[in-house]
């Protein structure tokens, strides 16, 4: 191998190592700031419109980080207890959660209020979002089968719990909470998921 070829090979190897080092450093900083991995999620549906559009990229943090003044012991601020605090265009926190009864991607919806085990939460619910129920007996997940958050997509006319999307969201189901979003950047991730 000629000296020029060896020099070029070393330069390519050094460039590749520098690129990998930069990617690792950026990833480490993002993890240190957010406390979760991955520190971003792509919005897959229109349930949070107009706040979040399909294809937006949401930067998320661990639920205990950057809590508002009315945060509960898990670091989540519900819309009903927000006291003027809000994230992503509305009162309270937007949480990313996994519902064990549901397969697929995590759900990213706003935490509206917290319920206790056995609570008749119909009395605290907004009539507009109970999916036509006139009492706790007619409302799914009421009384609450366990403590957790009642959640709703900003664009949905029902609570997730009223439609059976999830029972009240237990705090340990919450993976992260949204801090801000970057429009359209999530499209890259959604397209990559299609290829895999």
PDB file of C-alpha atoms in Angstrom:
ATOM      1  CA  UNK A   1       0.000   0.000   0.000  1.00  0.00           C
ATOM      2  CA  UNK A   2       1.392   3.401  -0.934  1.00  0.00           C
ATOM      3  CA  UNK A   3       2.072   6.126   1.580  1.00  0.00           C
ATOM      4  CA  UNK A   4      -0.782   8.207   0.124  1.00  0.00           C
ATOM      5  CA  UNK A   5      -3.229   5.293   0.482  1.00  0.00           C
ATOM      6  CA  UNK A   6      -2.142   4.654   4.075  1.00  0.00           C
ATOM      7  CA  UNK A   7      -2.464   8.348   4.920  1.00  0.00           C
ATOM      8  CA  UNK A   8      -5.926   8.481   3.345  1.00  0.00           C
ATOM      9  CA  UNK A   9      -7.022   5.345   5.256  1.00  0.00           C
ATOM     10  CA  UNK A  10      -5.798   6.853   8.545  1.00  0.00           C
ATOM     11  CA  UNK A  11      -7.627  10.106   7.800  1.00  0.00           C
ATOM     12  CA  UNK A  12     -10.879   8.230   7.065  1.00  0.00           C
ATOM     13  CA  UNK A  13     -10.506   6.126  10.232  1.00  0.00           C
ATOM     14  CA  UNK A  14      -9.793   9.245  12.335  1.00  0.00           C
ATOM     15  CA  UNK A  15     -12.804  11.061  10.797  1.00  0.00           C
ATOM     16  CA  UNK A  16     -15.049   8.078  11.519  1.00  0.00           C
ATOM     17  CA  UNK A  17     -13.845   7.864  15.132  1.00  0.00           C
ATOM     18  CA  UNK A  18     -14.343  11.605  15.633  1.00  0.00           C
ATOM     19  CA  UNK A  19     -17.892  11.357  14.264  1.00  0.00           C
ATOM     20  CA  UNK A  20     -18.705   8.441  16.575  1.00  0.00           C
ATOM     21  CA  UNK A  21     -17.194  10.342  19.524  1.00  0.00           C
ATOM     22  CA  UNK A  22     -19.328  13.423  18.755  1.00  0.00           C
ATOM     23  CA  UNK A  23     -22.500  11.305  18.479  1.00  0.00           C
ATOM     24  CA  UNK A  24     -21.720   9.586  21.792  1.00  0.00           C
ATOM     25  CA  UNK A  25     -20.991  12.942  23.467  1.00  0.00           C
ATOM     26  CA  UNK A  26     -24.247  14.488  22.194  1.00  0.00           C
ATOM     27  CA  UNK A  27     -26.169  11.400  23.342  1.00  0.00           C
ATOM     28  CA  UNK A  28     -24.548  11.568  26.785  1.00  0.00           C
ATOM     29  CA  UNK A  29     -25.436  15.261  27.149  1.00  0.00           C
ATOM     30  CA  UNK A  30     -29.039  14.638  26.061  1.00  0.00           C
ATOM     31  CA  UNK A  31     -29.348  11.777  28.531  1.00  0.00           C
ATOM     32  CA  UNK A  32     -27.795  13.846  31.338  1.00  0.00           C
ATOM     33  CA  UNK A  33     -30.229  16.715  30.732  1.00  0.00           C
ATOM     34  CA  UNK A  34     -33.359  14.630  30.111  1.00  0.00           C
ATOM     35  CA  UNK A  35     -32.810  11.653  32.400  1.00  0.00           C
ATOM     36  CA  UNK A  36     -34.437   9.308  29.851  1.00  0.00           C
ATOM     37  CA  UNK A  37     -33.465   7.477  26.701  1.00  0.00           C
ATOM     38  CA  UNK A  38     -34.471   8.212  24.039  1.00  0.00           C
ATOM     39  CA  UNK A  39     -34.851  11.909  24.931  1.00  0.00           C
ATOM     40  CA  UNK A  40     -37.260  12.545  22.030  1.00  0.00           C
ATOM     41  CA  UNK A  41     -40.452  10.936  20.762  1.00  0.00           C
ATOM     42  CA  UNK A  42     -42.245  11.319  17.448  1.00  0.00           C
ATOM     43  CA  UNK A  43     -45.970  12.111  17.478  1.00  0.00           C
ATOM     44  CA  UNK A  44     -47.788   9.359  15.568  1.00  0.00           C
ATOM     45  CA  UNK A  45     -51.402  10.596  15.574  1.00  0.00           C
ATOM     46  CA  UNK A  46     -53.506  13.757  15.563  1.00  0.00           C
ATOM     47  CA  UNK A  47     -54.896  13.249  19.071  1.00  0.00           C
ATOM     48  CA  UNK A  48     -52.935  16.217  20.467  1.00  0.00           C
ATOM     49  CA  UNK A  49     -53.737  18.717  17.678  1.00  0.00           C
ATOM     50  CA  UNK A  50     -53.365  21.630  17.382  1.00  0.00           C
ATOM     51  CA  UNK A  51     -50.716  21.549  20.127  1.00  0.00           C
ATOM     52  CA  UNK A  52     -48.817  18.660  18.561  1.00  0.00           C
ATOM     53  CA  UNK A  53     -49.189  17.533  14.963  1.00  0.00           C
ATOM     54  CA  UNK A  54     -48.429  14.106  13.565  1.00  0.00           C
ATOM     55  CA  UNK A  55     -44.735  14.114  12.700  1.00  0.00           C
ATOM     56  CA  UNK A  56     -43.670  16.595  15.389  1.00  0.00           C
ATOM     57  CA  UNK A  57     -40.703  15.631  17.557  1.00  0.00           C
ATOM     58  CA  UNK A  58     -41.232  16.090  21.306  1.00  0.00           C
ATOM     59  CA  UNK A  59     -38.257  16.539  23.608  1.00  0.00           C
ATOM     60  CA  UNK A  60     -39.014  14.659  26.823  1.00  0.00           C
ATOM     61  CA  UNK A  61     -37.562  14.399  30.312  1.00  0.00           C
ATOM     62  CA  UNK A  62     -37.936  12.002  33.214  1.00  0.00           C
ATOM     63  CA  UNK A  63     -41.174  12.760  35.035  1.00  0.00           C
ATOM     64  CA  UNK A  64     -39.358  13.973  38.154  1.00  0.00           C
ATOM     65  CA  UNK A  65     -37.313  16.598  36.297  1.00  0.00           C
ATOM     66  CA  UNK A  66     -38.302  20.217  35.790  1.00  0.00           C
ATOM     67  CA  UNK A  67     -41.553  19.867  37.698  1.00  0.00           C
ATOM     68  CA  UNK A  68     -43.975  22.731  37.994  1.00  0.00           C
ATOM     69  CA  UNK A  69     -45.043  24.340  41.259  1.00  0.00           C
ATOM     70  CA  UNK A  70     -48.036  21.993  41.645  1.00  0.00           C
ATOM     71  CA  UNK A  71     -46.170  18.766  40.843  1.00  0.00           C
ATOM     72  CA  UNK A  72     -47.235  15.685  42.771  1.00  0.00           C
ATOM     73  CA  UNK A  73     -44.806  13.280  44.431  1.00  0.00           C
ATOM     74  CA  UNK A  74     -44.105  11.753  41.000  1.00  0.00           C
ATOM     75  CA  UNK A  75     -43.196  15.092  39.401  1.00  0.00           C
ATOM     76  CA  UNK A  76     -46.381  15.349  37.304  1.00  0.00           C
ATOM     77  CA  UNK A  77     -48.617  18.424  37.246  1.00  0.00           C
ATOM     78  CA  UNK A  78     -52.192  17.647  36.233  1.00  0.00           C
ATOM     79  CA  UNK A  79     -54.205  20.176  34.225  1.00  0.00           C
ATOM     80  CA  UNK A  80     -56.781  20.536  37.014  1.00  0.00           C
ATOM     81  CA  UNK A  81     -54.090  21.327  39.602  1.00  0.00           C
ATOM     82  CA  UNK A  82     -51.814  23.368  37.337  1.00  0.00           C
ATOM     83  CA  UNK A  83     -52.113  26.771  39.067  1.00  0.00           C
ATOM     84  CA  UNK A  84     -51.046  28.525  35.871  1.00  0.00           C
ATOM     85  CA  UNK A  85     -48.256  26.080  35.013  1.00  0.00           C
ATOM     86  CA  UNK A  86     -48.400  24.457  31.616  1.00  0.00           C
ATOM     87  CA  UNK A  87     -46.427  22.647  28.961  1.00  0.00           C
ATOM     88  CA  UNK A  88     -46.964  22.176  25.250  1.00  0.00           C
ATOM     89  CA  UNK A  89     -49.752  24.695  24.809  1.00  0.00           C
ATOM     90  CA  UNK A  90     -52.012  23.812  27.718  1.00  0.00           C
ATOM     91  CA  UNK A  91     -52.305  23.500  31.474  1.00  0.00           C
ATOM     92  CA  UNK A  92     -50.342  20.784  33.278  1.00  0.00           C
ATOM     93  CA  UNK A  93     -47.962  18.177  31.900  1.00  0.00           C
ATOM     94  CA  UNK A  94     -48.155  16.044  28.778  1.00  0.00           C
ATOM     95  CA  UNK A  95     -47.047  12.531  29.721  1.00  0.00           C
ATOM     96  CA  UNK A  96     -45.753   9.672  27.610  1.00  0.00           C
ATOM     97  CA  UNK A  97     -47.098   6.409  28.985  1.00  0.00           C
ATOM     98  CA  UNK A  98     -47.325   2.702  28.227  1.00  0.00           C
ATOM     99  CA  UNK A  99     -50.671   1.067  28.940  1.00  0.00           C
ATOM    100  CA  UNK A 100     -50.145  -2.646  29.692  1.00  0.00           C
ATOM    101  CA  UNK A 101     -53.513  -3.488  28.118  1.00  0.00           C
ATOM    102  CA  UNK A 102     -52.482  -1.936  24.806  1.00  0.00           C
ATOM    103  CA  UNK A 103     -49.927  -3.080  22.255  1.00  0.00           C
ATOM    104  CA  UNK A 104     -47.982  -0.631  20.165  1.00  0.00           C
ATOM    105  CA  UNK A 105     -46.357   2.717  20.671  1.00  0.00           C
ATOM    106  CA  UNK A 106     -46.577   4.700  23.895  1.00  0.00           C
ATOM    107  CA  UNK A 107     -49.350   7.272  24.213  1.00  0.00           C
ATOM    108  CA  UNK A 108     -48.559  10.983  24.586  1.00  0.00           C
ATOM    109  CA  UNK A 109     -51.523  12.774  26.236  1.00  0.00           C
ATOM    110  CA  UNK A 110     -52.169  15.424  28.865  1.00  0.00           C
ATOM    111  CA  UNK A 111     -52.576  14.380  32.520  1.00  0.00           C
ATOM    112  CA  UNK A 112     -55.913  15.966  33.483  1.00  0.00           C
ATOM    113  CA  UNK A 113     -56.440  14.907  37.108  1.00  0.00           C
ATOM    114  CA  UNK A 114     -55.391  12.218  39.558  1.00  0.00           C
ATOM    115  CA  UNK A 115     -57.775   9.639  41.022  1.00  0.00           C
ATOM    116  CA  UNK A 116     -57.456   7.334  44.002  1.00  0.00           C
ATOM    117  CA  UNK A 117     -58.208   3.615  44.090  1.00  0.00           C
ATOM    118  CA  UNK A 118     -61.990   3.097  44.192  1.00  0.00           C
ATOM    119  CA  UNK A 119     -62.803   6.779  43.586  1.00  0.00           C
ATOM    120  CA  UNK A 120     -66.023   7.784  41.831  1.00  0.00           C
ATOM    121  CA  UNK A 121     -64.238  10.169  39.488  1.00  0.00           C
ATOM    122  CA  UNK A 122     -67.346  10.869  37.409  1.00  0.00           C
ATOM    123  CA  UNK A 123     -68.194  13.623  39.901  1.00  0.00           C
ATOM    124  CA  UNK A 124     -64.916  15.428  39.105  1.00  0.00           C
ATOM    125  CA  UNK A 125     -64.927  14.791  35.368  1.00  0.00           C
ATOM    126  CA  UNK A 126     -65.900  17.327  32.727  1.00  0.00           C
ATOM    127  CA  UNK A 127     -69.204  16.095  31.249  1.00  0.00           C
ATOM    128  CA  UNK A 128     -67.874  16.857  27.756  1.00  0.00           C
ATOM    129  CA  UNK A 129     -65.295  14.055  27.956  1.00  0.00           C
ATOM    130  CA  UNK A 130     -67.117  11.112  29.595  1.00  0.00           C
ATOM    131  CA  UNK A 131     -68.260   9.586  26.282  1.00  0.00           C
ATOM    132  CA  UNK A 132     -71.978  10.038  27.029  1.00  0.00           C
ATOM    133  CA  UNK A 133     -71.998   8.457  30.490  1.00  0.00           C
ATOM    134  CA  UNK A 134     -74.527   9.865  32.976  1.00  0.00           C
ATOM    135  CA  UNK A 135     -73.047   8.291  36.104  1.00  0.00           C
ATOM    136  CA  UNK A 136     -70.054   6.385  37.409  1.00  0.00           C
ATOM    137  CA  UNK A 137     -71.908   3.121  36.729  1.00  0.00           C
ATOM    138  CA  UNK A 138     -72.061   3.999  33.006  1.00  0.00           C
ATOM    139  CA  UNK A 139     -68.440   5.184  32.776  1.00  0.00           C
ATOM    140  CA  UNK A 140     -65.593   2.798  31.997  1.00  0.00           C
ATOM    141  CA  UNK A 141     -62.926   2.581  34.720  1.00  0.00           C
ATOM    142  CA  UNK A 142     -65.276   4.121  37.293  1.00  0.00           C
ATOM    143  CA  UNK A 143     -64.942   3.658  40.149  1.00  0.00           C
ATOM    144  CA  UNK A 144     -61.206   3.792  39.563  1.00  0.00           C
ATOM    145  CA  UNK A 145     -59.725   0.256  39.623  1.00  0.00           C
ATOM    146  CA  UNK A 146     -56.498   1.743  41.032  1.00  0.00           C
ATOM    147  CA  UNK A 147     -54.867   5.129  41.673  1.00  0.00           C
ATOM    148  CA  UNK A 148     -53.512   7.014  38.679  1.00  0.00           C
ATOM    149  CA  UNK A 149     -54.013   9.837  36.200  1.00  0.00           C
ATOM    150  CA  UNK A 150     -57.019  10.475  34.004  1.00  0.00           C
ATOM    151  CA  UNK A 151     -55.581  11.527  30.636  1.00  0.00           C
ATOM    152  CA  UNK A 152     -56.842  13.000  27.387  1.00  0.00           C
ATOM    153  CA  UNK A 153     -55.474  13.993  24.009  1.00  0.00           C
ATOM    154  CA  UNK A 154     -56.048  17.738  23.488  1.00  0.00           C
ATOM    155  CA  UNK A 155     -57.931  16.963  20.253  1.00  0.00           C
ATOM    156  CA  UNK A 156     -60.034  14.109  21.699  1.00  0.00           C
ATOM    157  CA  UNK A 157     -63.576  14.599  22.937  1.00  0.00           C
ATOM    158  CA  UNK A 158     -63.182  11.864  25.584  1.00  0.00           C
ATOM    159  CA  UNK A 159     -60.861  10.842  28.400  1.00  0.00           C
ATOM    160  CA  UNK A 160     -58.626   7.885  27.552  1.00  0.00           C
ATOM    161  CA  UNK A 161     -60.214   6.077  30.501  1.00  0.00           C
ATOM    162  CA  UNK A 162     -63.777   6.700  29.242  1.00  0.00           C
ATOM    163  CA  UNK A 163     -63.014   4.929  25.949  1.00  0.00           C
ATOM    164  CA  UNK A 164     -61.009   2.094  27.479  1.00  0.00           C
ATOM    165  CA  UNK A 165     -57.721   3.167  25.905  1.00  0.00           C
ATOM    166  CA  UNK A 166     -56.211   2.739  29.362  1.00  0.00           C
ATOM    167  CA  UNK A 167     -57.330   2.482  32.947  1.00  0.00           C
ATOM    168  CA  UNK A 168     -56.126   5.365  35.144  1.00  0.00           C
ATOM    169  CA  UNK A 169     -52.450   5.762  34.263  1.00  0.00           C
ATOM    170  CA  UNK A 170     -50.357   4.458  37.122  1.00  0.00           C
ATOM    171  CA  UNK A 171     -47.306   6.637  37.861  1.00  0.00           C
ATOM    172  CA  UNK A 172     -44.988   3.722  37.027  1.00  0.00           C
ATOM    173  CA  UNK A 173     -46.514   3.556  33.513  1.00  0.00           C
ATOM    174  CA  UNK A 174     -45.296   7.099  32.823  1.00  0.00           C
ATOM    175  CA  UNK A 175     -42.053   6.935  30.828  1.00  0.00           C
ATOM    176  CA  UNK A 176     -41.467  10.670  30.499  1.00  0.00           C
ATOM    177  CA  UNK A 177     -43.133  14.040  30.092  1.00  0.00           C
ATOM    178  CA  UNK A 178     -42.996  16.475  27.197  1.00  0.00           C
ATOM    179  CA  UNK A 179     -41.098  19.729  27.521  1.00  0.00           C
ATOM    180  CA  UNK A 180     -41.194  21.267  24.031  1.00  0.00           C
ATOM    181  CA  UNK A 181     -41.581  20.180  20.437  1.00  0.00           C
ATOM    182  CA  UNK A 182     -39.929  20.681  17.075  1.00  0.00           C
ATOM    183  CA  UNK A 183     -42.433  20.677  14.187  1.00  0.00           C
ATOM    184  CA  UNK A 184     -42.038  18.061  11.439  1.00  0.00           C
ATOM    185  CA  UNK A 185     -38.702  16.664  12.658  1.00  0.00           C
ATOM    186  CA  UNK A 186     -40.383  13.494  13.902  1.00  0.00           C
ATOM    187  CA  UNK A 187     -41.311  12.579  10.326  1.00  0.00           C
ATOM    188  CA  UNK A 188     -37.773  11.268   9.875  1.00  0.00           C
ATOM    189  CA  UNK A 189     -38.226   8.884  12.782  1.00  0.00           C
ATOM    190  CA  UNK A 190     -41.679   7.772  11.613  1.00  0.00           C
ATOM    191  CA  UNK A 191     -40.350   7.037   8.125  1.00  0.00           C
ATOM    192  CA  UNK A 192     -37.401   5.100   9.592  1.00  0.00           C
ATOM    193  CA  UNK A 193     -39.829   2.997  11.670  1.00  0.00           C
ATOM    194  CA  UNK A 194     -41.693   2.033   8.496  1.00  0.00           C
ATOM    195  CA  UNK A 195     -38.471   0.714   6.990  1.00  0.00           C
ATOM    196  CA  UNK A 196     -37.631  -1.430  10.004  1.00  0.00           C
TER     197      UNK A 196
END
